[in-house]
Coordinates of C-alpha atoms in Angstrom, one line a residue:
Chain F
X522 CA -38.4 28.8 -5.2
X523 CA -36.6 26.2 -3.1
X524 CA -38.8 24.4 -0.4
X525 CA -38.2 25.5 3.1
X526 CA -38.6 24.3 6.6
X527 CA -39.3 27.6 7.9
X528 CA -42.8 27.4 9.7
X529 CA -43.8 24.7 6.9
X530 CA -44.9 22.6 9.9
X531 CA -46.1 22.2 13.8
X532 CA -45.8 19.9 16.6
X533 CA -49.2 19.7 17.4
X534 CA -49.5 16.9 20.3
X535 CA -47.6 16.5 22.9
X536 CA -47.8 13.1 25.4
X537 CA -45.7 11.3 28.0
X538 CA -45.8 8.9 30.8
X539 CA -44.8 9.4 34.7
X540 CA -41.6 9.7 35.2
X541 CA -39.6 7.4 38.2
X542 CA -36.7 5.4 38.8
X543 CA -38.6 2.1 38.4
X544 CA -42.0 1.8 36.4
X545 CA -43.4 -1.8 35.8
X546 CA -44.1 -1.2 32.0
X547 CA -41.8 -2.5 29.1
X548 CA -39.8 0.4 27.4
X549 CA -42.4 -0.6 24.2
X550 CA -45.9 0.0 26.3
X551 CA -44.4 2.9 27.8
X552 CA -43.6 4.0 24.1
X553 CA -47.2 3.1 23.2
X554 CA -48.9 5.3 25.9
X555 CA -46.7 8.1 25.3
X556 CA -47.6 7.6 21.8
X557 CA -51.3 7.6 22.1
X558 CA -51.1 10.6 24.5
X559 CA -49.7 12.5 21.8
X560 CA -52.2 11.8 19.0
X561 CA -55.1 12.1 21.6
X562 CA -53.8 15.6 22.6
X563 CA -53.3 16.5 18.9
X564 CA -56.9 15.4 18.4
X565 CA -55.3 13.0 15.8
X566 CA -56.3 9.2 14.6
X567 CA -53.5 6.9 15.2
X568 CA -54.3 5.3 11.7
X569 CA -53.2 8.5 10.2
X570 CA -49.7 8.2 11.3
X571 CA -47.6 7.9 8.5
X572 CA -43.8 9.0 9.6
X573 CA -42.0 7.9 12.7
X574 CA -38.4 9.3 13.9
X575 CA -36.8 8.3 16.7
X576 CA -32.9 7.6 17.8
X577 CA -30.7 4.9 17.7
X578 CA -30.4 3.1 21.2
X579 CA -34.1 3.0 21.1
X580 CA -35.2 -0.7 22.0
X581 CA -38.9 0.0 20.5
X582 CA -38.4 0.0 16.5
X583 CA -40.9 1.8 14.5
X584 CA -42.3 -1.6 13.3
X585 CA -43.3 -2.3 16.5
X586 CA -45.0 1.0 17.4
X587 CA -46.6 1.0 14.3
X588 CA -48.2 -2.4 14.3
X589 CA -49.3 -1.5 18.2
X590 CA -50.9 1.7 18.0
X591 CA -52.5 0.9 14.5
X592 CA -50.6 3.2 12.3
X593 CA -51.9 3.3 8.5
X594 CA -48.9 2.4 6.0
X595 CA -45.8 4.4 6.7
X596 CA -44.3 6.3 3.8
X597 CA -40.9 7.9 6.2
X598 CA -39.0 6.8 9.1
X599 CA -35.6 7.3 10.3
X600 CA -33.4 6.7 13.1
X601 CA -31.0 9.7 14.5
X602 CA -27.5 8.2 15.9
X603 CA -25.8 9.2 19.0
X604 CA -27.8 9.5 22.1
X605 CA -29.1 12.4 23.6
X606 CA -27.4 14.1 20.3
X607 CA -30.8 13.0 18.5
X608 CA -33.5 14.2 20.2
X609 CA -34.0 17.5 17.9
X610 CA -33.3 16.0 14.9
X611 CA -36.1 13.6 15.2
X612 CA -38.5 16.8 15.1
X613 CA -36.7 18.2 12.1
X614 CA -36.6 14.8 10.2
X615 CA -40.3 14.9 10.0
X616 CA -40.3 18.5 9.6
X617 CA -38.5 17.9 6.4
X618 CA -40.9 15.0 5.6
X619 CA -43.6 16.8 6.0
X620 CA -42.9 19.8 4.1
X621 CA -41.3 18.0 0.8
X622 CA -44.9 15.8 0.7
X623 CA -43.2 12.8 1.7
X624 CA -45.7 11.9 5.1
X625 CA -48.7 14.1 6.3
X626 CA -48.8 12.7 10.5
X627 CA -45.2 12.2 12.3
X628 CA -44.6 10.8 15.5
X629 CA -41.2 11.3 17.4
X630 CA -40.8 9.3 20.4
X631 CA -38.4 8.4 23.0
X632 CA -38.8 5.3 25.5
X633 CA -36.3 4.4 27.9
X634 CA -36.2 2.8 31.2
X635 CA -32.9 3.9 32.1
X636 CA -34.0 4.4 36.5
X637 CA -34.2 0.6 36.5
X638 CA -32.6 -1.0 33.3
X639 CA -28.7 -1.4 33.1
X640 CA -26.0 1.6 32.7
X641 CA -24.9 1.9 29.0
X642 CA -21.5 2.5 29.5
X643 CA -21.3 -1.0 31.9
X644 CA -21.8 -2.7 28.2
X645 CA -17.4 -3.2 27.7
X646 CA -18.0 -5.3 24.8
X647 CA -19.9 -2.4 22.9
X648 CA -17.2 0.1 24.6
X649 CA -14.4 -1.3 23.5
X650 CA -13.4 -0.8 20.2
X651 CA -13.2 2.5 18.6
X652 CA -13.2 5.1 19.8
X653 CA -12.6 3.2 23.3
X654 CA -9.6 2.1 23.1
X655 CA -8.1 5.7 23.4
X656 CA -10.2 6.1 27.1
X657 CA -11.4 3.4 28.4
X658 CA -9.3 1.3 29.6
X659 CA -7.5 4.2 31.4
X660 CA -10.4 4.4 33.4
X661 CA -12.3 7.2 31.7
X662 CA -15.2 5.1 32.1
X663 CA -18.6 6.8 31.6
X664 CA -19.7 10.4 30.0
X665 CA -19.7 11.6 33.3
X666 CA -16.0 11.0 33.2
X667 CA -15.6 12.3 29.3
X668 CA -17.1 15.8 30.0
X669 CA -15.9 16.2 33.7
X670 CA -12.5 16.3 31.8
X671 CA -13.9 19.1 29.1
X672 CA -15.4 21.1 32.4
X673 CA -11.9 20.9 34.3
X674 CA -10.0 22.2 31.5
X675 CA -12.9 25.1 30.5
X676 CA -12.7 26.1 34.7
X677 CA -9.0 26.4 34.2
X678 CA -9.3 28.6 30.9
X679 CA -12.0 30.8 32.0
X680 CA -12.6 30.7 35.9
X681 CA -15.0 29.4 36.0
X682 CA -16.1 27.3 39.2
X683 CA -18.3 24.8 41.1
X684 CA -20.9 27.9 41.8
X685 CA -21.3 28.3 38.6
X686 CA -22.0 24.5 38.1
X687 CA -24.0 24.9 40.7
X688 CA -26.0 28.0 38.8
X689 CA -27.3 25.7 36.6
X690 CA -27.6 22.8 39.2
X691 CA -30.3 25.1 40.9
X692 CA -32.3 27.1 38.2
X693 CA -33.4 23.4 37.1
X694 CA -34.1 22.2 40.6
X695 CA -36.2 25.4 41.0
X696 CA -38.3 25.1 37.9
X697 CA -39.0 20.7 39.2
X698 CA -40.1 21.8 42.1
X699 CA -42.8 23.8 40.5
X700 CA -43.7 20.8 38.4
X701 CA -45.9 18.1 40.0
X702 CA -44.7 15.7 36.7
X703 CA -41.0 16.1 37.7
X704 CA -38.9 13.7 39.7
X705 CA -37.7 16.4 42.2
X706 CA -40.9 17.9 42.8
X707 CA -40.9 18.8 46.1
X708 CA -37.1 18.0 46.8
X709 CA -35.6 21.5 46.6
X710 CA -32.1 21.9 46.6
X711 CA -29.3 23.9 48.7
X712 CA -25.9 25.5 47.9
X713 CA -24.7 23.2 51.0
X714 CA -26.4 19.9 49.5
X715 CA -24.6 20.6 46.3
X716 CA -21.3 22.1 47.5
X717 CA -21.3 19.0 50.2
X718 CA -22.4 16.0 48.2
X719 CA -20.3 13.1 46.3
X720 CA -18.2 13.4 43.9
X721 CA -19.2 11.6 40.6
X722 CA -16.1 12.4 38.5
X723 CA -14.3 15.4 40.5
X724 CA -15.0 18.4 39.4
X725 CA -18.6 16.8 39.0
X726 CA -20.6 16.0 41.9
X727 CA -24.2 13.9 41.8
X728 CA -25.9 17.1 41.5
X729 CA -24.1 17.8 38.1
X730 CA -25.4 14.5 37.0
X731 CA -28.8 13.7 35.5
X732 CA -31.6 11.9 36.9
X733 CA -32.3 8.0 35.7
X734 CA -35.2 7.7 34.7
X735 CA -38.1 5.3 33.6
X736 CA -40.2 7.0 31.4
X737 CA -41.6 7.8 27.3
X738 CA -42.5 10.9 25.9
X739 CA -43.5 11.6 22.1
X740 CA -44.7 14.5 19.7
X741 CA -46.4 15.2 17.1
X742 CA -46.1 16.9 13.6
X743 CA -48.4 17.8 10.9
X744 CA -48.2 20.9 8.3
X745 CA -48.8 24.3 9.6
X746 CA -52.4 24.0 7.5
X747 CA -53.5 20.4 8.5
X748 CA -52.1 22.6 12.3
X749 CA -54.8 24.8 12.1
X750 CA -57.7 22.2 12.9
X751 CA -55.9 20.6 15.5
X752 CA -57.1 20.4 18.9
X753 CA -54.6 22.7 20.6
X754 CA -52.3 25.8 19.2
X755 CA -49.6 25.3 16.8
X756 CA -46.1 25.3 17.6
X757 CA -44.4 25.9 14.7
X758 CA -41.0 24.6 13.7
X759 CA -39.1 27.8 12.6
X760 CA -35.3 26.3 12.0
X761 CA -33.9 22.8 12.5
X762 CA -30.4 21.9 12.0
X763 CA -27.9 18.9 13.4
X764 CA -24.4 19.4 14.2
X765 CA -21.1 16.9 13.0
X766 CA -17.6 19.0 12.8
X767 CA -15.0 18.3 10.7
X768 CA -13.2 16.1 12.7
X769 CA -15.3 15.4 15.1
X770 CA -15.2 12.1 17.4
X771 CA -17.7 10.2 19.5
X772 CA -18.8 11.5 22.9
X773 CA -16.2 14.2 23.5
X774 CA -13.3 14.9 21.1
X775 CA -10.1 15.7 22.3
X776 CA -8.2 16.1 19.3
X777 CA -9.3 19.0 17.4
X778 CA -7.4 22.3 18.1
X779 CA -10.7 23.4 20.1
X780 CA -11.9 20.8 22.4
X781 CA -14.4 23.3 24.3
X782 CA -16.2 24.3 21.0
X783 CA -18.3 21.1 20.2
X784 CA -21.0 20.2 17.8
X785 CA -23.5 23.0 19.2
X786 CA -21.2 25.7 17.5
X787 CA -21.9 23.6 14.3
X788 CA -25.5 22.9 14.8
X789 CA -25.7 26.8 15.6
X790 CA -24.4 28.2 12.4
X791 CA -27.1 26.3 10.4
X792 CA -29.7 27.0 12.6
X793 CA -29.6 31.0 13.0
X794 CA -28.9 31.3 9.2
X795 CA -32.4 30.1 8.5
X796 CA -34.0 31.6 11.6
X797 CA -35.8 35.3 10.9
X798 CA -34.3 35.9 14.5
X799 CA -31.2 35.4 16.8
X800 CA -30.4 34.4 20.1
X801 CA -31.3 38.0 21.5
X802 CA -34.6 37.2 20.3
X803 CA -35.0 34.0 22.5
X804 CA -38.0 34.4 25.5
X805 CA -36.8 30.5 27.1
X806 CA -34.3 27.8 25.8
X807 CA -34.5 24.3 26.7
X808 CA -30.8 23.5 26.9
X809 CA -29.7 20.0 27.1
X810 CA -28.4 18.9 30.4
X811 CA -27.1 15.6 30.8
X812 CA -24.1 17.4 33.1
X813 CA -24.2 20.7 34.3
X814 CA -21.0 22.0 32.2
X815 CA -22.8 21.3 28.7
X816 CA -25.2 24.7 29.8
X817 CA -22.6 26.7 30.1
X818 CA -20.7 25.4 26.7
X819 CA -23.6 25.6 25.2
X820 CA -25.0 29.0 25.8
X821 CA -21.7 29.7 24.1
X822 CA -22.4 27.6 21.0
X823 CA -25.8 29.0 20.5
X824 CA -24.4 32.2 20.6
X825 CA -26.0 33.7 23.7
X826 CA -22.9 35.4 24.9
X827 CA -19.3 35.1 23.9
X828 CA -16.7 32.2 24.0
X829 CA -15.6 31.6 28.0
X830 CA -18.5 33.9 29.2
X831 CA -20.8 30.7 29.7
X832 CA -20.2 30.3 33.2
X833 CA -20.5 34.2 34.2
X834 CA -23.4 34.0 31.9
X835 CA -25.5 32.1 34.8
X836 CA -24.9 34.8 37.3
X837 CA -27.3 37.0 39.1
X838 CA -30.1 34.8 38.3
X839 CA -29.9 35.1 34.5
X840 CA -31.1 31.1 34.3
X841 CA -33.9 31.2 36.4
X842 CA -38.0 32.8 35.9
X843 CA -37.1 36.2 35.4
X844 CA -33.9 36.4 34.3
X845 CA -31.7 36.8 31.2
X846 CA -32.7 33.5 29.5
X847 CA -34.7 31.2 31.6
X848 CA -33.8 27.5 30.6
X849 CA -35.2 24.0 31.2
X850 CA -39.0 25.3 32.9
X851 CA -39.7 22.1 33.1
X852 CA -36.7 20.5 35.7
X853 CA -34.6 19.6 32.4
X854 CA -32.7 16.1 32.6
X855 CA -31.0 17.4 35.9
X856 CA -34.3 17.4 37.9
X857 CA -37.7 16.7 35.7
X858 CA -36.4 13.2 34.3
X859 CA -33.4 12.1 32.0
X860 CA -35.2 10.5 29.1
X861 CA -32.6 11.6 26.4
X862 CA -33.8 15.4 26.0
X863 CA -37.1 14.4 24.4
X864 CA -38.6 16.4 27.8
X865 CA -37.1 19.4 26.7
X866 CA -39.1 18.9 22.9
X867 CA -42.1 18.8 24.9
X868 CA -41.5 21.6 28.0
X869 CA -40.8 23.8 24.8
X870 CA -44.1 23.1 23.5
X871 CA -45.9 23.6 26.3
X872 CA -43.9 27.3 27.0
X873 CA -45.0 28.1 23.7
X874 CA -49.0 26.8 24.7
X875 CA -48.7 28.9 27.4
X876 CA -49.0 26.1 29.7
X877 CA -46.0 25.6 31.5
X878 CA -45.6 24.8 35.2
X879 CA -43.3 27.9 35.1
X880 CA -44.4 29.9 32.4
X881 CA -42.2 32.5 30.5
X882 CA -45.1 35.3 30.5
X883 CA -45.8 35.6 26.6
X884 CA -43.2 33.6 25.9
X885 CA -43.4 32.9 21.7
X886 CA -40.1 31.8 20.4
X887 CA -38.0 28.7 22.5
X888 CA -34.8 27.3 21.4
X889 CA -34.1 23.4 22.4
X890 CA -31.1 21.5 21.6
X891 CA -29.9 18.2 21.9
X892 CA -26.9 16.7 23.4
X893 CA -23.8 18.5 23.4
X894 CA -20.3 17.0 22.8
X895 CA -21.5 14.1 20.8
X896 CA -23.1 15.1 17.4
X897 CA -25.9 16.9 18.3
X898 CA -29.1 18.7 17.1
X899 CA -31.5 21.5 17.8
X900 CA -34.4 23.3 16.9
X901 CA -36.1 27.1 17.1
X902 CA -39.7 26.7 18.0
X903 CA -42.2 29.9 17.7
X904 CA -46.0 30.4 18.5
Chain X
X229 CA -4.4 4.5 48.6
X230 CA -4.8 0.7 46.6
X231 CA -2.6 -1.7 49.1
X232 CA 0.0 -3.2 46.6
X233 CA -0.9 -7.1 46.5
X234 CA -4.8 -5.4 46.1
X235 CA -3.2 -3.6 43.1
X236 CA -1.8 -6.6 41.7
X237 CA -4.6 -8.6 41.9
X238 CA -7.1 -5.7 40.7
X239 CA -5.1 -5.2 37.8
X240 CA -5.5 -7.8 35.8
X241 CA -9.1 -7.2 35.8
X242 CA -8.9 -3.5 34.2
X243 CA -10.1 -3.1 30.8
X244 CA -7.4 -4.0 28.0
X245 CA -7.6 -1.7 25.0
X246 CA -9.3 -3.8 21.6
X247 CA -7.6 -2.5 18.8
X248 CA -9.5 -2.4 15.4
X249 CA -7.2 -2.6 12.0
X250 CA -6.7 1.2 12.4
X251 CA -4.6 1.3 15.9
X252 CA -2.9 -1.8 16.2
X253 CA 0.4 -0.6 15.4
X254 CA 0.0 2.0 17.8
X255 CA -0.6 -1.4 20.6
X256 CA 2.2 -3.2 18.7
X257 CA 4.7 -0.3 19.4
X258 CA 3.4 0.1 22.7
X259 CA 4.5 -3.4 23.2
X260 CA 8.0 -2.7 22.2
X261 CA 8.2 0.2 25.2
X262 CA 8.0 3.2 22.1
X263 CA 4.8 5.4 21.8
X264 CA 4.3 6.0 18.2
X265 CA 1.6 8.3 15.9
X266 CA 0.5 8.0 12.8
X267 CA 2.1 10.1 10.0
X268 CA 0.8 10.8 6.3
X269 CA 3.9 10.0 4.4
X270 CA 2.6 12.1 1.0
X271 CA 1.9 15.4 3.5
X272 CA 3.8 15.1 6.4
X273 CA 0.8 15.2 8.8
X274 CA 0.3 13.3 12.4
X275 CA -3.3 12.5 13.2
X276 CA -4.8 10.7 16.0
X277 CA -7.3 8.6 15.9
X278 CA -5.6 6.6 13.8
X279 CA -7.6 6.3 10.3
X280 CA -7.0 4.9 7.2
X281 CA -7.0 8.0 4.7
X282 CA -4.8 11.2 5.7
X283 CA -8.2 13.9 6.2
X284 CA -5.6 16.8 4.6
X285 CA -4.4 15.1 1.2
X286 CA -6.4 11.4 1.3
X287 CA -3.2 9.5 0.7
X288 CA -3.8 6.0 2.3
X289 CA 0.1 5.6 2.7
X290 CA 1.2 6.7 6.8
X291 CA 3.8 5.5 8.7
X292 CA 3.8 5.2 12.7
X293 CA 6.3 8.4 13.8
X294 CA 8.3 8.1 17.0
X295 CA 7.4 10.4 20.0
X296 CA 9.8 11.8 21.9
X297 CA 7.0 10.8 25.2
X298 CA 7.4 14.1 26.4
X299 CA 3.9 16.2 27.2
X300 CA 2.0 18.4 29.4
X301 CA -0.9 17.4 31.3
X302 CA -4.2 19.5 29.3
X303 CA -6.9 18.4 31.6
X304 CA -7.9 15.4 34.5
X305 CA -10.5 13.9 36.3
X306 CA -10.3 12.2 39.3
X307 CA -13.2 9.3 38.3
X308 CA -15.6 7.9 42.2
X309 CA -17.9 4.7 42.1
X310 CA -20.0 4.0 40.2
X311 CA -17.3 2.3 38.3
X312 CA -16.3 -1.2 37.0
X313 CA -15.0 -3.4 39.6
X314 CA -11.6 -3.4 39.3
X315 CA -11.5 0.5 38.9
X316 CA -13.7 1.3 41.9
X317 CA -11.0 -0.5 44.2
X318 CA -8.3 1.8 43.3
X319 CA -10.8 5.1 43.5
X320 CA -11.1 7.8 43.5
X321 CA -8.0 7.4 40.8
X322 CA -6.9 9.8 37.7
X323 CA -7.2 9.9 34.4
X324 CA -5.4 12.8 32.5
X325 CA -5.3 14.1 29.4
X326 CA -1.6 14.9 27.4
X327 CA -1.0 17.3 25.1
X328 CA 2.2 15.6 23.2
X329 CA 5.3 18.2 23.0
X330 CA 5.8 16.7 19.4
X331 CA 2.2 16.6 18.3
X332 CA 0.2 19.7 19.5
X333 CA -3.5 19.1 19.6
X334 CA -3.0 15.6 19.6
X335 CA -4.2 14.3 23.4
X336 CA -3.6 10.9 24.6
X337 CA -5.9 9.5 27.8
X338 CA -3.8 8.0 30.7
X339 CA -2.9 7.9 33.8
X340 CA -0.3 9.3 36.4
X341 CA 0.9 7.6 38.5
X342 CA 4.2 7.1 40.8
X343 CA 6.2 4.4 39.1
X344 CA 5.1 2.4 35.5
X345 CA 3.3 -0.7 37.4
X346 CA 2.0 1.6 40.4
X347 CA -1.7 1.6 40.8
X348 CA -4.1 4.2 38.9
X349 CA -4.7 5.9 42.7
X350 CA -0.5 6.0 43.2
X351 CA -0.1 10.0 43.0
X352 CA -0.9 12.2 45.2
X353 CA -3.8 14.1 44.1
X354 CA -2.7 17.5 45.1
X355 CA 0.3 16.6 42.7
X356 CA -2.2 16.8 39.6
X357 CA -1.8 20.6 37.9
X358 CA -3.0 21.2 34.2
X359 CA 0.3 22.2 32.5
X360 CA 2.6 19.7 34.3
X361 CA 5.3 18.0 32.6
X362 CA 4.8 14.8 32.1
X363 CA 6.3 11.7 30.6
X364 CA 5.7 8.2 29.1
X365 CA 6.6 4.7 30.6
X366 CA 5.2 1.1 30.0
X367 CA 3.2 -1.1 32.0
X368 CA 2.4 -4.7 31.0
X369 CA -1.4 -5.7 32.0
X370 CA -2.6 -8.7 30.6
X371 CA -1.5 -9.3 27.0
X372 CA -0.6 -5.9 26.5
X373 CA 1.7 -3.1 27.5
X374 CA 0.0 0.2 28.0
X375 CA 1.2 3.9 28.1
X376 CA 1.2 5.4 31.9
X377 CA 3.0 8.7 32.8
X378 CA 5.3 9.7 35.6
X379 CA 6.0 13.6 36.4
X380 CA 9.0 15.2 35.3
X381 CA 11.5 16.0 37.8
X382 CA 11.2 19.5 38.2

């Protein structure tokens, strides 16, 4: 029989830092203590480590993690391109690992000091070239600017409006302010704030934006039997899959026939074919949400309800404790802290602990993805 | 609205497209006032993003295809600081998408404005509708001439 992922292995530490728009650390200390958080709430060595994963963008290389925290020799590592659109796929490369015998103790990590370090898409020389020359210099400037253009035209296709953005805008705000960790803890958030603020790239307003963010957080991953004698309770990895269409193209693509049905319909497919459930079967889903629009494409892709019901999808409180499919307990990258969805890897674990700040009651299966519109990743998670 | 000596002097300082081996000819017909898409010469088929290898029968051989620089407008943004300097003074601007009339599925990024060296905040945003006709003109900036759009006289 063929090896398979399927509950093979757990993520059995978790560990971050604070999270602010300016902490004094280096993005490779903050890495470090995230780390070293994750391997002390795993109960594991740090000389055991023998597989890192982490994304490209990532200014702390694996070498240098390694030779800091006192890793043993590393037998795996790999680096997952395209942003946000990595975060998941770091679990499930050292899933993989794991399970085919080629590492026994993976970290995942992601360290970023994004609140106080420079705007990626300020770097023109990097910009540029291909695919740039298609957007940039008309002004389509930042991501912000890329998916605002994808939200306008799925608004005009399916009515869908700014209080629906704003939906999604709020369940996130409501689950920060019930964690002390996030950076909108006590800043609640109104339908006037939202409706009333600026305008980032009309039809998106700063509260369809993420947070930036200083801040590291890690995982991580052993077998489901080295799990067992771990210091807290397995999480098991049940399905992992990453998502490139045919055709696709950078951040957003714009010229396929079907510009609203990005990578997370790909990434989907793979992942419910090896899952023993669907998206019915989901207790909380930790959706990623660099903008507000990618929740509602999203829920889509992941099959959660049909194509253009997204946005009436967040109605009557469906997002929120209580509701149809609470997402992002933790604040998400809208209002706990924008540290390229690794947040959501860890507010996934901690649902499944049963330790949330805003805990599903018996929550035992949680669905997190990675970033949508660029090629993206995501994972099932069960208890 | 962008003043028009502010406009001239802003201009030059917008972002000029860098063309890898791929688009040039695109930029090189641009140039010469004609909008242009690669064409498979084996198959028949236009694709954008120009690429080397045709993805529906992997002939290297294309051709660049005349347009007729007729579209619709398929989406738009209207883009607010934080931007690069020289496009926050003319923000809150627009960039649209097209939908080429020749070439469906195939979306150029641009802008629309009131006449071809008008600056990016020219039209009047309540004049921005998915679905409007639109079509091409040429604007020199720098080295380069780049696409722009005007709205069809209804």
């Amino acid at each position: 029989m063929a090896a398979t992922l399927k509950d093979a292995t757990a993520i059995v530490g978790i560990g971050q830092t604070a999270f602010a728009r300016h902490l004094p650390q280096s993005e490779k200390e903050l890495a470090c203590r995230a780390i070293l958080a994750a391997l002390a709430d795993a109960g594991i060595d740090p000389g055991e480590v023998d597989a890192f994963s982490s994304y490209t963008m990532e200014e702390t290389d694996e070498v240098e993690v390694a030779k800091a925290i006192g890793a043993g020799d590393v037998t795996f590592f790999s680096k997952i391109g395209y942003g946000g659109g990595g975060s998941c796929a770091t679990v499930g490369h050292l899933a993989a690992a794991v399970a085919t015998g080629q590492a026994t103790v993976g970290v995942a990590w992601r360290s970023r000091k994004r609140g106080s370090g420079p705007r990626p898409w300020k770097n023109t020389a990097v910009q540029l070239p291909t695919p740039g020359q298609w957007t940039r210099p008309f002004g389509l400037l930042r991501p912000a600017d890329e998916i605002g253009m994808l939200a306008r035209r799925y608004m005009h296709e399916y009515g869908a409006t700014r209080d629906h953005l704003f939906n999604v805008a709020m369940a996130c705000r409501n689950r920060a302010n019930e964690n002390p960790a996030a950076m909108m803890y006590e800043r609640p958030l109104t339908r006037e704030m939202y409706m009333t603020s600026r305008m980032i790239s009309d039809p998106l307003c700063l509260f369809d934006n993420c947070l930036e963010t200083d801040g590291a957080l890690a995982c991580v991953i052993v077998s489901a039997e080295r799990a067992r004698d771990c210091r807290n309770k397995p999480v098991y990895v049940h399905s992992a899959a990453q998502g490139l269409p045919s055709q696709h193209h950078g951040m957003v693509n714009y010229w396929n026939d079907d510009p609203l049905s990005g990578p997370a319909w790909t990434a989907a497919r793979h992942l419910w074919k090896q899952a023993d459930f669907g998206p019915q079967d989901v207790h909380v889903a930790q959706i990623y949400d660099a903008f507000t629009p990618l929740i509602p494409l999203s829920l889509e892709g992941y099959g959660f309800c049909g194509r253009g019901e997204g946005a009436a999808f967040t109605e009557g409180g469906a997002l929120e404790l209580g509701g149809r499919l609470p997402i992002n307990t933790g604040g998400g990258g809208l209002s706990e802290a924008y540290v390229h969805g690794f947040n959501l890897i860890n507010e996934g674990v901690k649902q499944l602990r049963g330790v949330s700040t805003a805990q599903v009651p018996d929550a035992t299966t949680c669905l997190v993805t990675a970033g949508e519109g660029v090629p993206t990743s995501a994972i099932l998670l069960r208890s | 609205m962008t003043t028009a000596p502010e406009a001239a002097a802003s201009a030059d300082a917008l972002l000029l497209p860098v063309p890898d081996d791929d688009g040039a000819p695109f930029w090189e017909y641009a140039a010469r006032g004609e909008l242009r898409v690669q064409a498979c010469t084996a198959c028949g088929r236009l694709r954008f993003p120009p690429r080397p290898c045709c993805p529906h029968c992997r002939s290297f051989d294309s051709e660049w295809r005349r347009m007729s620089g007729r579209g619709r407008i398929w989406s738009y943004v209207r883009p607010h600081p934080p931007l690069l300097p020289a496009y926050a003074a003319q923000a809150p601007y627009n960039v649209i998408l097209v939908e080429l009339a020749d070439a469906p599925h195939i979306r150029l990024a641009g802008n629309l404005v009131t006449s071809a060296d008008a600056p990016l905040d020219s039209m009047d945003p309540a004049r921005l509708r998915i679905g409007a006709r639109v079509h091409v003109v040429f604007t020199e900036t720098g080295s380069m001439a780049v696409p722009r759009w005007l709205l069809e006289k209804s």
